[in-house]
Short mmCIF file of C-alpha atoms (C1' of nucleotides) in Angstrom, two decimals:
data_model
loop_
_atom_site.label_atom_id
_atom_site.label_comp_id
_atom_site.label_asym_id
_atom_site.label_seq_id
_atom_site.Cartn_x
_atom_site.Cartn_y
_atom_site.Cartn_z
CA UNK A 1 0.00 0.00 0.00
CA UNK A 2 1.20 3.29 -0.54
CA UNK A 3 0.61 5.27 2.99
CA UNK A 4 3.19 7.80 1.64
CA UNK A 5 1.10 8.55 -1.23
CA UNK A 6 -1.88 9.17 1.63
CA UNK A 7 -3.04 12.67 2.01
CA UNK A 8 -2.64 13.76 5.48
CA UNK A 9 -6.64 13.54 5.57
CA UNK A 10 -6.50 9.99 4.81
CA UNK A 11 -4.06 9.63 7.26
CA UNK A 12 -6.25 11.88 9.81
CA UNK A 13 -9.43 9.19 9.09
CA UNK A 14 -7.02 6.11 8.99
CA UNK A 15 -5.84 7.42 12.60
CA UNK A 16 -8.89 7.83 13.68
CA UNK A 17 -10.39 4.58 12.91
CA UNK A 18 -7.17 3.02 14.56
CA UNK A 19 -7.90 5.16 17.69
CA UNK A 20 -10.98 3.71 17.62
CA UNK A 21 -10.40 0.69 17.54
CA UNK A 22 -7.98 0.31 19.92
CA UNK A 23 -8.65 2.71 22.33
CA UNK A 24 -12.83 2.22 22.52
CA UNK A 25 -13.50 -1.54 22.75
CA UNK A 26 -16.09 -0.88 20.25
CA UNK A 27 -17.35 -3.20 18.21
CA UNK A 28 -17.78 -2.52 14.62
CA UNK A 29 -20.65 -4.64 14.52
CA UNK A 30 -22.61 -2.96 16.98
CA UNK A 31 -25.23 -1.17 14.81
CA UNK A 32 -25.10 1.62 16.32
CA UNK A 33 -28.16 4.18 15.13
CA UNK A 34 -30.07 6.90 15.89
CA UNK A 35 -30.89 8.40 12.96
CA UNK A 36 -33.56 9.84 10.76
CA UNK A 37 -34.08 7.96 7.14
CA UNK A 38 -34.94 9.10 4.15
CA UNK A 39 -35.69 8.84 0.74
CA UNK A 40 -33.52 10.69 -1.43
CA UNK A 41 -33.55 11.48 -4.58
CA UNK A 42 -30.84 9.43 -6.89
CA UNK A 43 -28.27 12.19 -8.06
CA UNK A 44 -24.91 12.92 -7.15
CA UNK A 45 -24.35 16.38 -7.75
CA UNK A 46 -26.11 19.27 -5.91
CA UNK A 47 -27.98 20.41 -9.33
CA UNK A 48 -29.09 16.95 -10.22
CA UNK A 49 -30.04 16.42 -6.98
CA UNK A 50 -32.48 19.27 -6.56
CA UNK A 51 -33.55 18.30 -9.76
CA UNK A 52 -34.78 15.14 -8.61
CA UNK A 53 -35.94 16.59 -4.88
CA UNK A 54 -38.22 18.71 -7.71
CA UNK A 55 -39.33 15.82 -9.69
CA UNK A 56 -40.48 13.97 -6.12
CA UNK A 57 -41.78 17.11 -4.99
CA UNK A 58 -44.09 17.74 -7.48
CA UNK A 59 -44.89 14.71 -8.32
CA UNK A 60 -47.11 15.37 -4.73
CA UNK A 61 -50.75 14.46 -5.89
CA UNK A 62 -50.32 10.82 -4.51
CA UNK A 63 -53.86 8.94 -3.28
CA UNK A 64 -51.75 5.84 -3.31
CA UNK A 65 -52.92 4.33 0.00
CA UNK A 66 -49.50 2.26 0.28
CA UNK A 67 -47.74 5.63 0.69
CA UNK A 68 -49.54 5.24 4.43
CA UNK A 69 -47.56 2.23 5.27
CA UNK A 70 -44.01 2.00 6.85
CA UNK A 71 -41.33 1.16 5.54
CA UNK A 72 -38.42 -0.18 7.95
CA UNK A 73 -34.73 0.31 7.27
CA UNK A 74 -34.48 -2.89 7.05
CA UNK A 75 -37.25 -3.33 4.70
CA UNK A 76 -35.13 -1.51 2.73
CA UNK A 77 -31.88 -3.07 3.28
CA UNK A 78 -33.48 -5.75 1.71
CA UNK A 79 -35.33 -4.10 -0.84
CA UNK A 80 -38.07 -5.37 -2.50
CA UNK A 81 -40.14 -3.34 -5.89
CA UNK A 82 -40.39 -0.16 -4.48
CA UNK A 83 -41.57 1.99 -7.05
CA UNK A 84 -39.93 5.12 -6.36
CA UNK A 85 -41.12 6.56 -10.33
CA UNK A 86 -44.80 6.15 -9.71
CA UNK A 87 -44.88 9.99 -8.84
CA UNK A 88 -47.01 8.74 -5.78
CA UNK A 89 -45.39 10.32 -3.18
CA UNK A 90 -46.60 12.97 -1.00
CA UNK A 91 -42.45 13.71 0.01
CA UNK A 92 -41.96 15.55 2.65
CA UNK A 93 -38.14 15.71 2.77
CA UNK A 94 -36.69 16.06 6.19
CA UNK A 95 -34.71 19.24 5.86
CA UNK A 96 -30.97 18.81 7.86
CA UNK A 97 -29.62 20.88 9.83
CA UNK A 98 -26.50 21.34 8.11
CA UNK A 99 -25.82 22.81 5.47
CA UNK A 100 -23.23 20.98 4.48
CA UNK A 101 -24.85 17.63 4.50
CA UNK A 102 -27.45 19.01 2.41
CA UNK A 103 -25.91 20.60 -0.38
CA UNK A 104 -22.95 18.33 -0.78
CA UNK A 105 -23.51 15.23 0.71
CA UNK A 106 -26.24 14.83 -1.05
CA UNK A 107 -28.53 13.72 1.86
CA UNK A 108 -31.82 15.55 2.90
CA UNK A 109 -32.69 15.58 6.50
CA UNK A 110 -31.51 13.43 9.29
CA UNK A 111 -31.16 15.86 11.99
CA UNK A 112 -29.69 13.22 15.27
CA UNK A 113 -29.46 15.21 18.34
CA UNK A 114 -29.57 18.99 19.02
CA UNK A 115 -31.71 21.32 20.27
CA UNK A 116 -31.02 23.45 17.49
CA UNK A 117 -33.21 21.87 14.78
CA UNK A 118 -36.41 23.62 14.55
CA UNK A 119 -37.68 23.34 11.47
CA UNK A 120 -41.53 24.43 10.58
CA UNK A 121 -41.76 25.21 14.09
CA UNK A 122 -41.26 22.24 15.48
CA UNK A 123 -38.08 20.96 17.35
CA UNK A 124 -35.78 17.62 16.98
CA UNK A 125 -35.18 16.63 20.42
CA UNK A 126 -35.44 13.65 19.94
CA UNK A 127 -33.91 10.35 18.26
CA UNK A 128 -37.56 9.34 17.71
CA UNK A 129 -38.27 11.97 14.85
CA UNK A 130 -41.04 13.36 15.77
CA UNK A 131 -43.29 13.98 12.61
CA UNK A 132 -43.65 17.47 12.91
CA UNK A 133 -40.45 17.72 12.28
CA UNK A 134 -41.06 16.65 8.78
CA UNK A 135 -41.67 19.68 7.23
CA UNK A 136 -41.68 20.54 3.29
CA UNK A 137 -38.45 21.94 3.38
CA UNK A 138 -39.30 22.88 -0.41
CA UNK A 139 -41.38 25.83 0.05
CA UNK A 140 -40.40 27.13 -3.40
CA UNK A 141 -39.92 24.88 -6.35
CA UNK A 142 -36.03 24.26 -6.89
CA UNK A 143 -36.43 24.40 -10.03
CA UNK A 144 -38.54 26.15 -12.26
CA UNK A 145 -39.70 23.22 -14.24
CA UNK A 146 -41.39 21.15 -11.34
CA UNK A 147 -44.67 21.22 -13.35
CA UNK A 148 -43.30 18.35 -15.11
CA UNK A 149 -44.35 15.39 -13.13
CA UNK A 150 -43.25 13.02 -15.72
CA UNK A 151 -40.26 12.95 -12.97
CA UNK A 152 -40.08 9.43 -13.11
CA UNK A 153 -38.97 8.31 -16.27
CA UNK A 154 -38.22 11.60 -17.91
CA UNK A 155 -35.39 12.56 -15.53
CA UNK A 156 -34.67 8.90 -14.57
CA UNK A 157 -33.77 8.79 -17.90
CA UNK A 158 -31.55 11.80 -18.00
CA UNK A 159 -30.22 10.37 -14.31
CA UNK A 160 -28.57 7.56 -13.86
CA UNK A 161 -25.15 8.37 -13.81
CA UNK A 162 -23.50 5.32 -12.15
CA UNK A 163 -24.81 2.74 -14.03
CA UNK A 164 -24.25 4.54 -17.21
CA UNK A 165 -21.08 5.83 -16.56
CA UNK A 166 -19.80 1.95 -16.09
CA UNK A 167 -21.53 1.28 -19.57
CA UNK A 168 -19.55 3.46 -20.50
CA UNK A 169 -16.60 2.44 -19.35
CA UNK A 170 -17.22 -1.24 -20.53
CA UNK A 171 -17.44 0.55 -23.81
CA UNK A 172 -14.57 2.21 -23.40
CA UNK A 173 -12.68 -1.11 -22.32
CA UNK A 174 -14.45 -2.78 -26.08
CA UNK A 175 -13.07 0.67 -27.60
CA UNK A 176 -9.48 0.37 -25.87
CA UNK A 177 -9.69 -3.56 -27.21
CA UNK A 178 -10.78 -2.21 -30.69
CA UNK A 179 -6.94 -0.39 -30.70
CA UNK A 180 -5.77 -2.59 -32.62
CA UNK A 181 -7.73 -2.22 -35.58
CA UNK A 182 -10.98 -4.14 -34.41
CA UNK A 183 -14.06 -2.38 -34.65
CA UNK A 184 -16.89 -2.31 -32.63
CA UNK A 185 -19.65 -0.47 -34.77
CA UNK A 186 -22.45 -2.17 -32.22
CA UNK A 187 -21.17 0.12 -29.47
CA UNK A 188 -23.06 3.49 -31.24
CA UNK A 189 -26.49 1.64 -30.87
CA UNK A 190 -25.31 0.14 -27.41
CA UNK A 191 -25.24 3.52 -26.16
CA UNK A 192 -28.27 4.64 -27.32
CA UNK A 193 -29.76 1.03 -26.00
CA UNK A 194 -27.69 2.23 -22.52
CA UNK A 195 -29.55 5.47 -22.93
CA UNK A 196 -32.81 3.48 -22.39
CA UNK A 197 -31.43 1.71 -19.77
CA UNK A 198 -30.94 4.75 -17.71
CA UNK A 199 -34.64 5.16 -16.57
CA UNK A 200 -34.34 1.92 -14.38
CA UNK A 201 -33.88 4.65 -11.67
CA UNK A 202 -32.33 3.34 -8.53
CA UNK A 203 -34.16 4.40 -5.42
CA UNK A 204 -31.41 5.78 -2.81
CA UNK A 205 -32.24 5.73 0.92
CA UNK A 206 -30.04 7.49 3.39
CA UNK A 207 -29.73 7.94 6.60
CA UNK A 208 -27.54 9.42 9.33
CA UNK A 209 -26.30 7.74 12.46
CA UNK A 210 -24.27 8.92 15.20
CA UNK A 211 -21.70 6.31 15.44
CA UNK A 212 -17.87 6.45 15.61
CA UNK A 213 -17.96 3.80 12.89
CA UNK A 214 -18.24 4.61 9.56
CA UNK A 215 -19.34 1.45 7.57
CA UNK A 216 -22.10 -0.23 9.86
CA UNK A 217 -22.61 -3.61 9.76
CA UNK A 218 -26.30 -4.22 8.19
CA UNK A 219 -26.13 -7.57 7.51
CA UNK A 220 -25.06 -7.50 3.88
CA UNK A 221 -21.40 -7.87 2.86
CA UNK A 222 -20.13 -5.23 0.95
CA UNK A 223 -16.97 -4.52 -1.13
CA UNK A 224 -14.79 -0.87 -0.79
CA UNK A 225 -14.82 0.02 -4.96
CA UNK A 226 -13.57 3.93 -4.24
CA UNK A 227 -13.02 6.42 -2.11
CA UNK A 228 -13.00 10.01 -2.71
CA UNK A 229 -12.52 13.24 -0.78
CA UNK A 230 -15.07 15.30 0.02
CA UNK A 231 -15.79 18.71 -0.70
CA UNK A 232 -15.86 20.85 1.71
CA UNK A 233 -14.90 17.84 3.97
CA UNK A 234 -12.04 16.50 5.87
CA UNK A 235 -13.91 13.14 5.62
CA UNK A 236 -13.47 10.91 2.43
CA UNK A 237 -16.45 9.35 1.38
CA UNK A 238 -16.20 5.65 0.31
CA UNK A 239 -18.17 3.63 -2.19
CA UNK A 240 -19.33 -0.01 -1.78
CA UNK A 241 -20.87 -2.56 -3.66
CA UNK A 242 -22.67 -5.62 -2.26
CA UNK A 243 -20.25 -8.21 -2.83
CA UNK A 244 -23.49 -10.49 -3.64
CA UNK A 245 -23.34 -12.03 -7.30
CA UNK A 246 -26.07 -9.67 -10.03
CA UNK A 247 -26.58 -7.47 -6.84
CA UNK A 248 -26.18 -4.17 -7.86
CA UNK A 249 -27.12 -2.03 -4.48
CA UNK A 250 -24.68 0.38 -3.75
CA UNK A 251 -23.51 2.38 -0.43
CA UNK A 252 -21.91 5.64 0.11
CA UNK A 253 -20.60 6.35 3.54
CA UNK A 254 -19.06 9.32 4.98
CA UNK A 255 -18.96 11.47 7.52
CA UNK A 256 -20.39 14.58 8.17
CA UNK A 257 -17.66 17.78 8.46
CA UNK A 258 -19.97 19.51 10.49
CA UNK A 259 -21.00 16.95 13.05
CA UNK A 260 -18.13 14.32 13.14
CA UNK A 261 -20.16 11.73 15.58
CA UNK A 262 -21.76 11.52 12.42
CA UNK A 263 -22.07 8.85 9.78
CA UNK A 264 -24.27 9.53 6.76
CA UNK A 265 -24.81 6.13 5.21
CA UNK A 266 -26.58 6.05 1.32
CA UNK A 267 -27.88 3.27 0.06
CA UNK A 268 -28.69 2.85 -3.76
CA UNK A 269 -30.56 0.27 -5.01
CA UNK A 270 -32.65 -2.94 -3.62
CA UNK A 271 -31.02 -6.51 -2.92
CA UNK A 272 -32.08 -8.92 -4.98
CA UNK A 273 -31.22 -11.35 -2.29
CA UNK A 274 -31.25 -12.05 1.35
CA UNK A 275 -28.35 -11.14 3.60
CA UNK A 276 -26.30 -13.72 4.42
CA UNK A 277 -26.87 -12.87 7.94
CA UNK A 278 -30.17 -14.06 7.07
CA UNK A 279 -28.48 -17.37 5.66
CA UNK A 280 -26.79 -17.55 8.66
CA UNK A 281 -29.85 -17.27 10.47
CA UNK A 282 -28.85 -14.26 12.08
CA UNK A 283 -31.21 -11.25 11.66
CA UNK A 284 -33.71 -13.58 10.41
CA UNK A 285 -36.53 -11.08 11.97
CA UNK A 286 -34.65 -8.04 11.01
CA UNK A 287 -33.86 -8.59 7.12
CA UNK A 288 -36.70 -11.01 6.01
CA UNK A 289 -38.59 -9.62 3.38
CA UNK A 290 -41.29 -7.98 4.57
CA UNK A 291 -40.80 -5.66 1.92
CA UNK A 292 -41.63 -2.71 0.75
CA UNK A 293 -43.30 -2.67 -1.90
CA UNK A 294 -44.66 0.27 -3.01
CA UNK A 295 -45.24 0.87 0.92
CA UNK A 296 -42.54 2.89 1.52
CA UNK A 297 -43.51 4.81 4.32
CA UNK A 298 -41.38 7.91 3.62
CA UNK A 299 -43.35 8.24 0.57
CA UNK A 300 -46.49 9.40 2.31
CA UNK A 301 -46.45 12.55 4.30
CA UNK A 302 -48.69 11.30 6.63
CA UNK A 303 -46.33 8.70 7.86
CA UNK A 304 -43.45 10.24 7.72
CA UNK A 305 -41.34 10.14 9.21
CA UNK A 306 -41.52 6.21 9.40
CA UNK A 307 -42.08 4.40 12.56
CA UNK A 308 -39.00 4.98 14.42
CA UNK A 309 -39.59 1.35 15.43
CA UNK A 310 -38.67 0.27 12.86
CA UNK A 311 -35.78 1.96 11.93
CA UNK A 312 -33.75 2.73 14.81
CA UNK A 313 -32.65 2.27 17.81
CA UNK A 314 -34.21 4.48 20.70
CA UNK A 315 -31.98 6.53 22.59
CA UNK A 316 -32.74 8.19 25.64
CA UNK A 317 -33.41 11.64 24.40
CA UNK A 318 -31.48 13.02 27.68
CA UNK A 319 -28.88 11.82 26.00
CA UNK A 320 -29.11 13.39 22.82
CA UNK A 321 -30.27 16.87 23.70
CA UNK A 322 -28.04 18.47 26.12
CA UNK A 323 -26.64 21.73 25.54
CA UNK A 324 -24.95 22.97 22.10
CA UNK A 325 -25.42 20.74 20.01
CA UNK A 326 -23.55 18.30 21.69
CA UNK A 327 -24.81 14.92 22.45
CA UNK A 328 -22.72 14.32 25.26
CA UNK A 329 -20.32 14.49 27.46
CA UNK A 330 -17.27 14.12 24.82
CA UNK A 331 -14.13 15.47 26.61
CA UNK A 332 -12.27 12.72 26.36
CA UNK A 333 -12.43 11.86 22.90
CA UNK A 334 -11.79 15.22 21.57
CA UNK A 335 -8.29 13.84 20.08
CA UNK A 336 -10.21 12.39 16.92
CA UNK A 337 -11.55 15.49 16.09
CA UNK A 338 -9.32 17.60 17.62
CA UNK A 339 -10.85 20.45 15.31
CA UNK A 340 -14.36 19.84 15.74
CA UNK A 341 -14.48 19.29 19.46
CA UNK A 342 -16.52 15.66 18.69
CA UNK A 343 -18.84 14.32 20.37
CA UNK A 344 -17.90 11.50 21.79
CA UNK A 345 -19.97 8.09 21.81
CA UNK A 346 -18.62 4.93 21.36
CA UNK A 347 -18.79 4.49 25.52
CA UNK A 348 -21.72 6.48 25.28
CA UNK A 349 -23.95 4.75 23.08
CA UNK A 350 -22.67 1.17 23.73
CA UNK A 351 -24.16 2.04 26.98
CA UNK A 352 -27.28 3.31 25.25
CA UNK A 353 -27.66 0.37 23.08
CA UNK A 354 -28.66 -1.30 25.56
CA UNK A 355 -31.96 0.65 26.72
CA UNK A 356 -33.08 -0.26 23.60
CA UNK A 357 -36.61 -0.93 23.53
CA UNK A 358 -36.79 -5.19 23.62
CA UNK A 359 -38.55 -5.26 19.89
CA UNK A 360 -35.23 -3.45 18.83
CA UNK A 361 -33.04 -4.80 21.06
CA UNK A 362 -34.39 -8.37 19.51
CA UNK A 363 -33.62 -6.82 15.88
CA UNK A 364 -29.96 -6.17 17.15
CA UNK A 365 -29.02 -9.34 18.53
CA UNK A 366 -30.37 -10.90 15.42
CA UNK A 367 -28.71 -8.84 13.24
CA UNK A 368 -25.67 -8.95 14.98
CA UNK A 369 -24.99 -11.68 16.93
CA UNK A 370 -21.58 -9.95 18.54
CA UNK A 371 -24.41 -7.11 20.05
CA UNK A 372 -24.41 -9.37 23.39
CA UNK A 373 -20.87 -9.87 23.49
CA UNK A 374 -19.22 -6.93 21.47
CA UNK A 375 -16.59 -6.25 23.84
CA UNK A 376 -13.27 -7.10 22.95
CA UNK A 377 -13.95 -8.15 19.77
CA UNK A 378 -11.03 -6.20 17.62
CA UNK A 379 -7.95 -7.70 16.69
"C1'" DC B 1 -4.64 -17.84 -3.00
"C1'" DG B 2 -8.90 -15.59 -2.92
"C1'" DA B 3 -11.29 -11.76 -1.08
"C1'" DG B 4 -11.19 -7.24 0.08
"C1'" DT B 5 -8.88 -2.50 0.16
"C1'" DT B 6 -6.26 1.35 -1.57
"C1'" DT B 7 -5.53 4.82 -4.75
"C1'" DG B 8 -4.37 7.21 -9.03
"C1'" DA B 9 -6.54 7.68 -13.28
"C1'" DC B 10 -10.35 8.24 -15.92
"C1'" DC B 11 -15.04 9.57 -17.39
"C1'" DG B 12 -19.26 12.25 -17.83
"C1'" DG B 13 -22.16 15.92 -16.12
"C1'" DC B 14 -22.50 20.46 -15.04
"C1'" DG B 15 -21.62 25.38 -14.36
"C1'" DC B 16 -19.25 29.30 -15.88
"C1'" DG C 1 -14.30 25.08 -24.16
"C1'" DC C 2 -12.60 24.56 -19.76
"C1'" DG C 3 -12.33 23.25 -15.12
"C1'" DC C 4 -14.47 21.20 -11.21
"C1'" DC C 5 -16.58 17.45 -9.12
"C1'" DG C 6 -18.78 13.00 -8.13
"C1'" DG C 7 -18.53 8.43 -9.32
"C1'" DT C 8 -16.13 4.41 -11.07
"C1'" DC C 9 -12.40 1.51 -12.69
"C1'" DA C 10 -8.62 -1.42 -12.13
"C1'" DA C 11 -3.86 -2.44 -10.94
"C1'" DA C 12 -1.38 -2.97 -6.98
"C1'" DC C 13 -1.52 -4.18 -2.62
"C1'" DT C 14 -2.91 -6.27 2.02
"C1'" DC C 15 -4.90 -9.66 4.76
"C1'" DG C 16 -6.54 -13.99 6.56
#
DNA sequence: CGAGTTTGACCGGCGC
DNA sequence: GCGCCGGTCAAACTCG
């Protein structure tokens, strides 16, 4: 490996982690959440992605009565049709509280733990998001085109970077391989062909958690494919695949510059499989398939935010809101982020994990089976 | 030795 | 057209 090639912010996150590590007892599997979740709109850039917070927002005349359902993380995690093009969402976005998250990490909402968050009048307090916080945070169209509900497949089809962008690159790999004199004249109608294939849209689902670990264990196994500095950010965000054969979810996890406790975790797509925690038996409860469908809870404004029940872990709200934005006590672990006077946690919410309400706690111990005996654990 | 990670290079989209 | 940026690739590398 080539450490000397390292920036020093790599080498700031790669101490950290090690501090953690060593230092915390913490267990990487401990799935450690509070968090708000939320459907976000597939994009990567800032532009694209108000374009698509536009296309869900006005695509807002939904009588779907599915959009009243919950949807669980996990439901999620384990994806099953959502139909995120319908148009039938009623979105209310959860705004976040900073700025920075929002406009370059390309996550809406998922406010954890300060007093400061009053948003439409009402206040996060709370790890259990309390619904009024889920205001329209899109008073004014973001872009002057939202009329055009045909969100769905219209700007899907304009959208879908990833997947084309790797078309493109196989094509580029046939073109490279064409060097030497072999042509490939199929690889003009592939890309038209890989133009339709854009508009299979890829819902995205993120969330933020307040953990000292970036990746969290969720049951699936994933595999690093990049990382990549952040704007804006100390913290390098890192891009994984789900190591599962013809399964094409994604994750993006980084951390947030402004809060460093936390950990704002994007998932693209829908497994087309069960986790092999599931295989193992583990987390049989927590990742069957109780799928979504098109019930995706976030989708209706009357039910969002979803049932924190199912998506989190409760934490004592004491805990959480305490003065300035702080969720804790965090003196001692300042020397992670000696810049950002962190907030603290792995002591704190190990501790907290286990006032978990007994449904969740259940989900935890079958999700990870280390959650009962985490301590230690780290080579 | 296979699986997973790191990291520089590359690509396409977008704004100016 | 150019530069920036997010996302991805893939060779090199590490690890168990």
């Amino acid at each position: 490996m080539s450490d000397d090639k390292s920036t020093a912010r790599d080498l700031y996150y790669q101490e950290y982690h090690h501090q953690l590590y060593n230092n915390n007892n913490y267990d990487r599997s401990t799935f450690n959440h509070q968090t708000s979740i939320n459907n976000i709109p597939r994009s990567s850039s800032t532009s694209s992605f108000h374009n698509d917070l536009n296309g869900l927002l006005s695509s807002s005349s939904s009588s779907d009565p599915l959009t009243q359902q919950q949807l669980s993380f996990t439901d999620y995690l384990h994806g099953t049709s959502v139909d995120y093009n319908t148009g039938d969402r009623d979105f209310n976005l959860l705004p976040c509280s900073s700025p920075e998250i929002f406009s370059s990490l390309d996550v809406v909402g998922g406010v954890l733990d300060n007093n400061k968050n009053h948003i439409g009048g009402s206040k996060i307090s709370n790890l259990v998001v309390d619904s009024a916080w889920c205001t329209n945070i899109v008073n004014n169209p973001v872009t002057p085109n939202s009329s055009s509900v045909s969100s769905s497949s219209t700007e899907a089809a304009g959208d879908d970077d990833s997947c084309n962008k790797r078309k493109n690159n196989d094509e580029n790999q046939l073109s490279k391989g064409s060097e030497d004199g072999t042509d490939f004249p199929k690889n003009k109608l592939n890309k038209q062909n890989k133009k339709v294939d854009k508009k299979q849209r890829e819902p995205r689902f993120a969330f933020m958690t307040k953990s000292e670990v970036d990746h969290l264990e969720d049951g699936y196994r994933w595999r690093k494919y990049g990382q990549k500095a952040v704007k804006n950010s100390i913290y390098p965000r890192s891009y994984y695949r789900c190591t599962t054969q013809k399964c094409t979810v994604k994750k993006r996890v980084e951390r947030s510059f402004q809060d460093p406790a936390v950990v704002i975790t994007t998932y693209e797509g829908q497994h087309n499989h069960q986790s092999p925690a599931t295989l193992r038996g583990n987390a049989a409860r927590l990742l069957a398939p109780s799928m979504l469908t098109s019930s995706s809870p976030f989708l209706g404004s009357s039910s969002f935010p979803p049932r924190h029940q199912d998506l989190m872990l409760r934490i004592p709200s004491s805990s959480l809101t305490n003065d300035n934005n702080q969720v804790h006590d965090h003196k001692s672990s300042n020397y992670m982020y000696p810049q950002h006077n962190l907030t603290p946690t792995a002591t704190v919410l190990h501790q907290q994990q286990l006032r978990v309400l007994p449904a969740d706690y259940g989900l935890l111990q079958d999700m990870v089976p280390s959650f009962n005996h985490n301590e230690q654990k780290h080579p």
